[in-house]
JSON list of C-alpha atoms in Angstrom, two decimals:
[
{"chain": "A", "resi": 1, "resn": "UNK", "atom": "CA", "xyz": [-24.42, 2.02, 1.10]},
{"chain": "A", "resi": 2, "resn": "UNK", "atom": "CA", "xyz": [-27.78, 3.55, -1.02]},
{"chain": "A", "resi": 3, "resn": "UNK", "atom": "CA", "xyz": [-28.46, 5.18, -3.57]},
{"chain": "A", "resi": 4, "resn": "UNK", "atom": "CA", "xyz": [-26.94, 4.82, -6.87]},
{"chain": "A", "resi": 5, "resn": "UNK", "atom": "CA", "xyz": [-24.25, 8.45, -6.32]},
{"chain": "A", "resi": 6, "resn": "UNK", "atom": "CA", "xyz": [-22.25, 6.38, -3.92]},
{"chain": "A", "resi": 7, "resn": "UNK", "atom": "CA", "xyz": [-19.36, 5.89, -6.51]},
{"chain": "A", "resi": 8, "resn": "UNK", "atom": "CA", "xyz": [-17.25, 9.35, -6.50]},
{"chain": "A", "resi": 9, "resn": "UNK", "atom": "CA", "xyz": [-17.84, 8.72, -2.01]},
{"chain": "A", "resi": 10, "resn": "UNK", "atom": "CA", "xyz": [-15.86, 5.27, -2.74]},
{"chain": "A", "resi": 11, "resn": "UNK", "atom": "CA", "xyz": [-13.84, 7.03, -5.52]},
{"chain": "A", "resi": 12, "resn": "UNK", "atom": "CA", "xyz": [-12.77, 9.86, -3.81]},
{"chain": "A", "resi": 13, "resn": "UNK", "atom": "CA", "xyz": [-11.98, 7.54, -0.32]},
{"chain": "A", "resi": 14, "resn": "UNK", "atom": "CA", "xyz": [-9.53, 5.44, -2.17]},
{"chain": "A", "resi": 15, "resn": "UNK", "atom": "CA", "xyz": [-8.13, 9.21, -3.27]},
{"chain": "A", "resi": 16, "resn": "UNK", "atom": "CA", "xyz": [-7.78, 10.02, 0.47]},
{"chain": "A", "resi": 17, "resn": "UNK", "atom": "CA", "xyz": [-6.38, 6.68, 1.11]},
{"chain": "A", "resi": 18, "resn": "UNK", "atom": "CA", "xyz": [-3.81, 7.03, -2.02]},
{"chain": "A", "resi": 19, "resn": "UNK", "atom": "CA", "xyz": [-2.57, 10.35, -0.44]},
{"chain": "A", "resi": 20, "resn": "UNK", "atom": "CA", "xyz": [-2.16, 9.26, 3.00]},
{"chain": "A", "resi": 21, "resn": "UNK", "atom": "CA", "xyz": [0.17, 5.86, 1.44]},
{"chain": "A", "resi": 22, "resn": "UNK", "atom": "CA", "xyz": [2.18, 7.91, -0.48]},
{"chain": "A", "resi": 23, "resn": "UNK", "atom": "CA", "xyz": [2.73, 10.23, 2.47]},
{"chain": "A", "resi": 24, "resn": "UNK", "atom": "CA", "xyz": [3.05, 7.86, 4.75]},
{"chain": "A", "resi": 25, "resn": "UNK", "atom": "CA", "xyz": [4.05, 4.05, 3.68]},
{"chain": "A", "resi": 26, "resn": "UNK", "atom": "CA", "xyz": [2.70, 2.11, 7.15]},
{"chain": "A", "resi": 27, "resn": "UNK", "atom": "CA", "xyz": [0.16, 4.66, 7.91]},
{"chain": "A", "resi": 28, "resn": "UNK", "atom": "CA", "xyz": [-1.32, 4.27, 4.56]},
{"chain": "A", "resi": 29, "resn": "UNK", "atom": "CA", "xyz": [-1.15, 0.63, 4.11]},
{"chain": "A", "resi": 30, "resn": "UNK", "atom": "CA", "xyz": [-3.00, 0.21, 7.34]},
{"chain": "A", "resi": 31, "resn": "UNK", "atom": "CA", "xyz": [-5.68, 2.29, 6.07]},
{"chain": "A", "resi": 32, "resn": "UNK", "atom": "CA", "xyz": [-5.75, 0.04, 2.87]},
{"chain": "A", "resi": 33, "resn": "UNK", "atom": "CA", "xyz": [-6.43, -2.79, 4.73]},
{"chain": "A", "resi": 34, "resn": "UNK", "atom": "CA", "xyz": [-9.11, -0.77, 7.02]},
{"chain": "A", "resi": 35, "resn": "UNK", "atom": "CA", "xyz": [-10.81, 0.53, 4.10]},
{"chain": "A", "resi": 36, "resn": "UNK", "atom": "CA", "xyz": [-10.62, -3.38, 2.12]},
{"chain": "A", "resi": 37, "resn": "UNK", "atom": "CA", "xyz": [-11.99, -5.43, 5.44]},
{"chain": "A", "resi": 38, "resn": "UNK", "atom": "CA", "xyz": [-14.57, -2.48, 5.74]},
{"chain": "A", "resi": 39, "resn": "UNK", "atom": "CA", "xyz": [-15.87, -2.53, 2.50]},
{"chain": "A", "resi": 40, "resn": "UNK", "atom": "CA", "xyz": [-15.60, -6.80, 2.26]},
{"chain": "A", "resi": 41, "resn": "UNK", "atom": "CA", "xyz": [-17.70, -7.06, 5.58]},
{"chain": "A", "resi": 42, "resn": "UNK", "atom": "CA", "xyz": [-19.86, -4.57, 4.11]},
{"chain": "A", "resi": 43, "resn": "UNK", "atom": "CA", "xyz": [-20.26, -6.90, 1.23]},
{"chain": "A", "resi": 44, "resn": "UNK", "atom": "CA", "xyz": [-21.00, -9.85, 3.29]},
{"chain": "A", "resi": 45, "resn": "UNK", "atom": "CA", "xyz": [-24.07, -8.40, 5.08]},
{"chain": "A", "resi": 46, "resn": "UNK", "atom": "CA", "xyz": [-25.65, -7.23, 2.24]},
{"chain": "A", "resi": 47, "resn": "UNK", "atom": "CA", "xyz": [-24.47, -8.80, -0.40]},
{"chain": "A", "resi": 48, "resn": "UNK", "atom": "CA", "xyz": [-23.27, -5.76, -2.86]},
{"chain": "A", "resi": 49, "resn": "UNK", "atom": "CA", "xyz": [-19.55, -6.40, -3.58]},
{"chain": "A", "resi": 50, "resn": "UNK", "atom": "CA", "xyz": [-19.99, -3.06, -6.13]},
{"chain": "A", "resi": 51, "resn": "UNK", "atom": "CA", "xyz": [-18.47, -0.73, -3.61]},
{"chain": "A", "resi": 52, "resn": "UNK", "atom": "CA", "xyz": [-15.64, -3.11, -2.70]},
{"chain": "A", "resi": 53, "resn": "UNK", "atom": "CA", "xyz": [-14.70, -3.45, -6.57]},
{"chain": "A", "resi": 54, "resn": "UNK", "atom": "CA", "xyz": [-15.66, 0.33, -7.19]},
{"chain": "A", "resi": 55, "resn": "UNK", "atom": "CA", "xyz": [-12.94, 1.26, -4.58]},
{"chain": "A", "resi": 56, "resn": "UNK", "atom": "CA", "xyz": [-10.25, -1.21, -5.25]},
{"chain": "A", "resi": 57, "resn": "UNK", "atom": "CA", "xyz": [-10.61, -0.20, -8.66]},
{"chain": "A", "resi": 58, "resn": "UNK", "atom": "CA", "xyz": [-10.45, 3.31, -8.65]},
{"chain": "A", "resi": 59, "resn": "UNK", "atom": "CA", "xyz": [-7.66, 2.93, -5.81]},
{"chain": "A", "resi": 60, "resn": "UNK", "atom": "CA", "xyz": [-5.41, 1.01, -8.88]},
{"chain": "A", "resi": 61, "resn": "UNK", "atom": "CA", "xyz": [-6.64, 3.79, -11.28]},
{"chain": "A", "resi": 62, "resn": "UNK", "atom": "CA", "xyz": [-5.30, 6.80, -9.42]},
{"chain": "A", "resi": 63, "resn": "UNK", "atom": "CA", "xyz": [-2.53, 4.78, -8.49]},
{"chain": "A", "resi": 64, "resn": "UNK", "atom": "CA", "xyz": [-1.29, 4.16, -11.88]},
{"chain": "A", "resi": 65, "resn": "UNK", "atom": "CA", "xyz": [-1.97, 7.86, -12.75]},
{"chain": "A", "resi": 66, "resn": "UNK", "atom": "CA", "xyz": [0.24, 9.09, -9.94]},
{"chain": "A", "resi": 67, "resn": "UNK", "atom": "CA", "xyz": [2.46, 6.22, -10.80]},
{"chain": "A", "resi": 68, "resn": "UNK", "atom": "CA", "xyz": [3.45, 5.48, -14.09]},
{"chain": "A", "resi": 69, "resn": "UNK", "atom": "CA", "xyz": [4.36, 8.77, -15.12]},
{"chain": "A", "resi": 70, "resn": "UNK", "atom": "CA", "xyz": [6.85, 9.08, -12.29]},
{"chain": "A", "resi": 71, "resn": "UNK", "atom": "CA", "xyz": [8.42, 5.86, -12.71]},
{"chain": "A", "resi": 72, "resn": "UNK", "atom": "CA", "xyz": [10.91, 6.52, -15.40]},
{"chain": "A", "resi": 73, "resn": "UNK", "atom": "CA", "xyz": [12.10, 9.33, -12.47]},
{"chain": "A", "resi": 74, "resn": "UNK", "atom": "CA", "xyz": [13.49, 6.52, -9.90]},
{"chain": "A", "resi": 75, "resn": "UNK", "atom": "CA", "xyz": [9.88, 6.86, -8.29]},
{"chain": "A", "resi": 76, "resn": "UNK", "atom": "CA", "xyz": [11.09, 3.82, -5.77]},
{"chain": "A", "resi": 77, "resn": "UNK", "atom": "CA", "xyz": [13.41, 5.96, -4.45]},
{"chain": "A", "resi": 78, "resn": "UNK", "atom": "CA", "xyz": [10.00, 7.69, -2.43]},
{"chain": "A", "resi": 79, "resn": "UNK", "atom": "CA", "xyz": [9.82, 4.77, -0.91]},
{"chain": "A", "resi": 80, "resn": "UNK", "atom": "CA", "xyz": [13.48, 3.94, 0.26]},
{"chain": "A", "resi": 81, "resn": "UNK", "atom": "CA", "xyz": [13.63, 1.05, -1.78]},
{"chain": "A", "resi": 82, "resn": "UNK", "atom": "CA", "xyz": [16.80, -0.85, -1.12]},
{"chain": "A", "resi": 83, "resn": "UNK", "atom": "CA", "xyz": [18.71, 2.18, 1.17]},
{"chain": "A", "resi": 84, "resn": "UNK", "atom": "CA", "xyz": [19.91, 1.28, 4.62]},
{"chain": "A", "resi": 85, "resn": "UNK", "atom": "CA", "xyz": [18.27, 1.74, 7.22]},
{"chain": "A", "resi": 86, "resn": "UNK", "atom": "CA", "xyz": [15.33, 0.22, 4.73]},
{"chain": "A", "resi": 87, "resn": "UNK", "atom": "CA", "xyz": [17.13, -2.76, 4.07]},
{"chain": "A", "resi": 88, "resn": "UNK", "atom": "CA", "xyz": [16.26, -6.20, 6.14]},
{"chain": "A", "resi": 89, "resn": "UNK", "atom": "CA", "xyz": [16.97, -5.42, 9.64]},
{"chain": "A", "resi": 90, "resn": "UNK", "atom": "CA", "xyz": [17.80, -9.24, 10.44]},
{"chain": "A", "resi": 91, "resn": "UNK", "atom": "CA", "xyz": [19.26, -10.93, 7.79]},
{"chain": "A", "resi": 92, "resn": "UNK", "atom": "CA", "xyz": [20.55, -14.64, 7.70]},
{"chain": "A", "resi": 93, "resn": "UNK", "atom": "CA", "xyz": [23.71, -13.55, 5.21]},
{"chain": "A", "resi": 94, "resn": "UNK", "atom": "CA", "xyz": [25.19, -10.96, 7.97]},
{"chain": "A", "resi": 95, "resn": "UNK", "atom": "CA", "xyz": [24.28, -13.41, 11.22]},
{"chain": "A", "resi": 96, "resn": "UNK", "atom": "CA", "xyz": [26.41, -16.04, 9.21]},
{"chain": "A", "resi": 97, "resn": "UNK", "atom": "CA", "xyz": [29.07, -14.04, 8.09]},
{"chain": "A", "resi": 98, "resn": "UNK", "atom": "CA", "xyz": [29.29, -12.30, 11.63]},
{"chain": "A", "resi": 99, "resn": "UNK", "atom": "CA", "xyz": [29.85, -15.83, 13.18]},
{"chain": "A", "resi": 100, "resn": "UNK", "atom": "CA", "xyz": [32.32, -16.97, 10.61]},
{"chain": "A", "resi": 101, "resn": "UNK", "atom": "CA", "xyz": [34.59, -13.90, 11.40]},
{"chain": "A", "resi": 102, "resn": "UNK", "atom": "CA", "xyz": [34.79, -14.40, 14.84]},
{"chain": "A", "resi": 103, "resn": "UNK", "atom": "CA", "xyz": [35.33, -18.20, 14.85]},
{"chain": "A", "resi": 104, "resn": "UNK", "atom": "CA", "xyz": [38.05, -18.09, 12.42]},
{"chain": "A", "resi": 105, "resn": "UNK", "atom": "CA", "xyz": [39.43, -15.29, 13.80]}
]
């Protein structure tokens, strides 16, 4: 990446990226991780980890704007947090107590 007006390209990429996790949670993650391995084997060939840390920071940035303000407003309820069908789809307490119930009874 040349030239020094890269940043708001980087900047407004981890905007895109924001958008698309809070619309969609596995969607967006994957392109976090896209974007991250992108920009980190970007950073290995030529040796500039700038764009790497200028979009990982301005990804936390925006994410703390669209955040924090929203968090006194249950904001983990947008992402199911804790409501079935979210909950742990195997889970070592209900195997258990499903095979205690039907040996003792």
């Amino acid at each position: 990446m040349a030239g020094g007006g890269v940043w708001w390209k980087l900047a407004a990429g981890s905007l895109f990226v924001l958008c698309s996790f809070l619309t969609k949670q596995d969607g967006g993650g994957l392109a976090i991780l896209t974007a991250l391995v992108l920009l980190a084997y970007h950073g290995l060939q030529s040796r500039r980890w700038m764009p790497l840390l200028i979009f990982a920071a301005s990804f936390v940035v925006l994410c703390l704007i669209v955040m924090l303000p929203l968090s006194h407003y249950g904001f983990g309820y947008w992402f199911n947090h804790g409501q079935p069908p979210h909950t742990a789809r195997v889970s070592p307490f209900d195997i258990v107590s499903e095979f205690l119930e039907r040996v003792s009874g």
